[in-house]
CSV table of C-alpha atoms in Angstrom, one decimal:
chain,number,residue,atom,x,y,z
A,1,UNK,CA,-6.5,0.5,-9.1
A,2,UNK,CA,-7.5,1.0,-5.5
A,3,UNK,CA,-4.3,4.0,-5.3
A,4,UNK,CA,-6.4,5.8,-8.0
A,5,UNK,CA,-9.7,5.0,-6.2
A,6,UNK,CA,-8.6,6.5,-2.8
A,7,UNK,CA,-6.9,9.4,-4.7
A,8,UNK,CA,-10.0,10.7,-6.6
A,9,UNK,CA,-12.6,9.5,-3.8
A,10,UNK,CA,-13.8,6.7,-6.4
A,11,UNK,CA,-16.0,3.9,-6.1
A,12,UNK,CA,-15.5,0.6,-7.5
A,13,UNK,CA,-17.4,-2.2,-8.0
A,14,UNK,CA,-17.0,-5.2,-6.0
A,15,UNK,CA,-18.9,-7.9,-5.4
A,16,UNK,CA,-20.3,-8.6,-1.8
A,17,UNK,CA,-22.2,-11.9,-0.4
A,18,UNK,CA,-25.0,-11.6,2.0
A,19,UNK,CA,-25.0,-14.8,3.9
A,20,UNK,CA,-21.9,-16.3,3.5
A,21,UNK,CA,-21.5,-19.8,3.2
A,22,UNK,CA,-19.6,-21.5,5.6
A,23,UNK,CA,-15.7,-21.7,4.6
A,24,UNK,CA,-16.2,-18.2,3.2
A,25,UNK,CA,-15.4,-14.6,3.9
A,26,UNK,CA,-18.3,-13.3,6.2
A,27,UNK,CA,-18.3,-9.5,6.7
A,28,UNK,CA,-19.6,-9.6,10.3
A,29,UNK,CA,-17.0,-12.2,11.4
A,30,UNK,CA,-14.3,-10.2,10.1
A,31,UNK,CA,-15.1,-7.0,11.7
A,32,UNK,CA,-15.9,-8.9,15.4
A,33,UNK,CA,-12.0,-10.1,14.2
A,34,UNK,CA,-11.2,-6.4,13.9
A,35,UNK,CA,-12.8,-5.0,17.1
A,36,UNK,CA,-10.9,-7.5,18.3
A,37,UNK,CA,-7.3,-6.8,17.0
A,38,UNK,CA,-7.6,-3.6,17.9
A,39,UNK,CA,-8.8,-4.2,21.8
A,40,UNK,CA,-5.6,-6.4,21.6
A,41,UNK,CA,-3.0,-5.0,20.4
A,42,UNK,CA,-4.1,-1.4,20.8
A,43,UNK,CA,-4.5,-0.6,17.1
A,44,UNK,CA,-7.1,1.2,14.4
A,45,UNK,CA,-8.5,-1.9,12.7
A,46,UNK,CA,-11.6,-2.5,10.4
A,47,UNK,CA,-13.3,-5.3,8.2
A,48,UNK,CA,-13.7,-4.6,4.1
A,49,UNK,CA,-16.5,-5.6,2.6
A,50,UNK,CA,-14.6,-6.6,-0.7
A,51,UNK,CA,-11.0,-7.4,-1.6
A,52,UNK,CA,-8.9,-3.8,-1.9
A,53,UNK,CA,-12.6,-2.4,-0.8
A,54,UNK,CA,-11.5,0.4,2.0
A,55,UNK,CA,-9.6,3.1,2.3
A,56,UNK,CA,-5.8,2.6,3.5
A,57,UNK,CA,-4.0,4.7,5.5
A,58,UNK,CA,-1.0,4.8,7.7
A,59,UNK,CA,-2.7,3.6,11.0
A,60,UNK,CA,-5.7,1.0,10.2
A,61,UNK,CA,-5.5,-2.7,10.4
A,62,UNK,CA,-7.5,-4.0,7.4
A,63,UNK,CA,-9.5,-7.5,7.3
A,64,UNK,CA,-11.1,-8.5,3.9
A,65,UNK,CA,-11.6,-11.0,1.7
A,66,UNK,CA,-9.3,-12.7,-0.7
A,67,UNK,CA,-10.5,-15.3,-3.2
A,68,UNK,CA,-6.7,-17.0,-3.3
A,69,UNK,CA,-7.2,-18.4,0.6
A,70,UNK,CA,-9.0,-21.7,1.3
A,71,UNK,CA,-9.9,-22.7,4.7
A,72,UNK,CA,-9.0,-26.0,6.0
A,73,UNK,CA,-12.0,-26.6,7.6
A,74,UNK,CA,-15.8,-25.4,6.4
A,75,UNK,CA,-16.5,-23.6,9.3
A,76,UNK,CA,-13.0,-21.7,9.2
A,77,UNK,CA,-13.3,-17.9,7.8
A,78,UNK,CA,-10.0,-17.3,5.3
A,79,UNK,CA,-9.4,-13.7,5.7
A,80,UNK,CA,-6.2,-11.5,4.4
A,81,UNK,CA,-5.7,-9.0,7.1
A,82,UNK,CA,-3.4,-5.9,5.8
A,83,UNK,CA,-1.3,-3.8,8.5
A,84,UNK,CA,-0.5,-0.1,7.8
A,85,UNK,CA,3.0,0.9,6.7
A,86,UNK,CA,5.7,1.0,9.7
A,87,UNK,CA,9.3,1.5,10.9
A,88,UNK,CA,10.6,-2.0,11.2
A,89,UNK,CA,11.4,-1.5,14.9
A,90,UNK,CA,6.9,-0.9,15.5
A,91,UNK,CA,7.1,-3.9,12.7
A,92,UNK,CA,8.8,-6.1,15.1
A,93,UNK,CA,6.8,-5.3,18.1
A,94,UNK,CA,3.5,-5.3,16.7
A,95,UNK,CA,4.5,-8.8,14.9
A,96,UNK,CA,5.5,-10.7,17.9
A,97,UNK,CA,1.9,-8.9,19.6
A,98,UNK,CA,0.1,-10.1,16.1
A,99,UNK,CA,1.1,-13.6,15.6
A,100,UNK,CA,0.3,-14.0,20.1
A,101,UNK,CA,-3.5,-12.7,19.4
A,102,UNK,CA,-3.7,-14.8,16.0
A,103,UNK,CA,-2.7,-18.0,17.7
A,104,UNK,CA,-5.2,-17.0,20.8
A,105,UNK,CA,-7.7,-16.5,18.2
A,106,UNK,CA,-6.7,-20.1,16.4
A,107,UNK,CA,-5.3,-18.4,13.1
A,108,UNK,CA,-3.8,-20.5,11.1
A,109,UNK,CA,-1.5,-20.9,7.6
A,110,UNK,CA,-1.6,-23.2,5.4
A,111,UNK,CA,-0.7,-23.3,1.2
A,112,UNK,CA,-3.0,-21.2,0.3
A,113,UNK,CA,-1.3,-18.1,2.7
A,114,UNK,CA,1.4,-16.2,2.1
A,115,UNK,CA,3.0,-13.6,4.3
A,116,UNK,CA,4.2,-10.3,2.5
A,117,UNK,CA,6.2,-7.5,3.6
A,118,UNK,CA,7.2,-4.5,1.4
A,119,UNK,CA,10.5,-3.3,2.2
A,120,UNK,CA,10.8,0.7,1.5
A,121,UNK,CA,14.7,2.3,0.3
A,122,UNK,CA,14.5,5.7,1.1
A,123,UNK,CA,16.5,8.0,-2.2
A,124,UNK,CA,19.7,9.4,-0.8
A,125,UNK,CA,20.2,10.5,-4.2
A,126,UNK,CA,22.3,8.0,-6.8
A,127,UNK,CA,21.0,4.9,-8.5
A,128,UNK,CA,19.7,2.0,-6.8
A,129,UNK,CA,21.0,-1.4,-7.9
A,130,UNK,CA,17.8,-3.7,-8.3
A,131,UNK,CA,20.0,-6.9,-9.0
A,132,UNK,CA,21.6,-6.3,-6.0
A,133,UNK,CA,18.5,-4.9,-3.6
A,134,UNK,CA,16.5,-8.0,-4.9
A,135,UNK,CA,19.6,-10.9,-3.7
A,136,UNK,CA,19.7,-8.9,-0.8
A,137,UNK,CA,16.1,-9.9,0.2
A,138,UNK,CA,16.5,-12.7,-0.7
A,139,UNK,CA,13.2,-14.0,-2.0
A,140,UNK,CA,13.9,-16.9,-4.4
A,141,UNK,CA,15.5,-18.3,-0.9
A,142,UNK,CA,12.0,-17.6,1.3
A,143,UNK,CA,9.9,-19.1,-2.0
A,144,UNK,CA,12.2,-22.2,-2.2
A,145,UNK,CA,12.0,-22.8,2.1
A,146,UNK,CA,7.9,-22.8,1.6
A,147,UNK,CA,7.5,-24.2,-1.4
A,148,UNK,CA,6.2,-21.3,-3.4
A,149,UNK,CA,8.3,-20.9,-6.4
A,150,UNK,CA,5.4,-21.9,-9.0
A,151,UNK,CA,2.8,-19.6,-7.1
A,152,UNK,CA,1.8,-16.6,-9.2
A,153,UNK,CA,0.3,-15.3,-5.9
A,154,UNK,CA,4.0,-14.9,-4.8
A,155,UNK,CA,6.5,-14.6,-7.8
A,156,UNK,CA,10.4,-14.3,-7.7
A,157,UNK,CA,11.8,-10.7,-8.0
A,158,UNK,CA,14.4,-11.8,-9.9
């Protein structure tokens, strides 16, 4: 629903939390987060106030809340930060520069995370063979290695 939000400048509700408790999504946090990213690693970045909350777009680093992550800790923050679309050879460099400022920053994973990548085909005209595109990601293999194949969060393509 957020594609037809950004396409006809809509506004959805959300809810929002002034003073978070602790081992919850807190707005100013994430955008301090953000700021930060984006010193970092050179990037556009910016907090959301709500899950799916702000605009996307092909150059803006997106941190916001999402009510599938639990902290480890109370006084951790669980935050789903989004990275615009990219070629996979800016993918691979701004990954290894990522996961260097989230471990400086003591990110961490644990079962409630996931990590998600959409992988585009570009149409050279023909059918594309789904069976085939799906075994060639792979999935059910990644799902099976972390113990994910029950999570509706993350469900097989197959």
């Amino acid at each position: 629903m957020s594609d037809v939000a950004n396409e006809y400048n809509l506004d959805w509700p959300y809810w929002t939390q002034q003073d978070s408790p602790s081992g919850e999504y807190d707005y100013g946090n994430a955008e301090m987060l953000a700021q930060s990213l984006s010193k970092a690693m050179g990037v556009k970045a910016k907090a959301s106030s709500g899950y799916h909350g702000a605009r996307r777009d092909d150059k803006t680093w997106i941190f916001e809340p999402d009510s599938s992550l639990e902290a480890d800790e109370p006084e951790d923050m669980p935050v789903e930060i989004v990275s615009p679309p990219m070629p996979l050879t800016d993918c691979l460099d701004k990954l290894e520069k990522f996961f260097k400022w989230a471990e400086e920053n003591g990110a961490y994973a644990n079962k409630s995370t996931g990590f998600h990548m959409g992988v585009s085909v570009p149409f050279k005209g023909g059918t594309v063979d789904y069976i085939k595109l799906a075994l060639f990601l792979g999935d059910e293999y990644v799902l099976r290695e972390f113990g994910r194949q029950g999570n509706h969060f993350a469900e097989s393509a197959m």
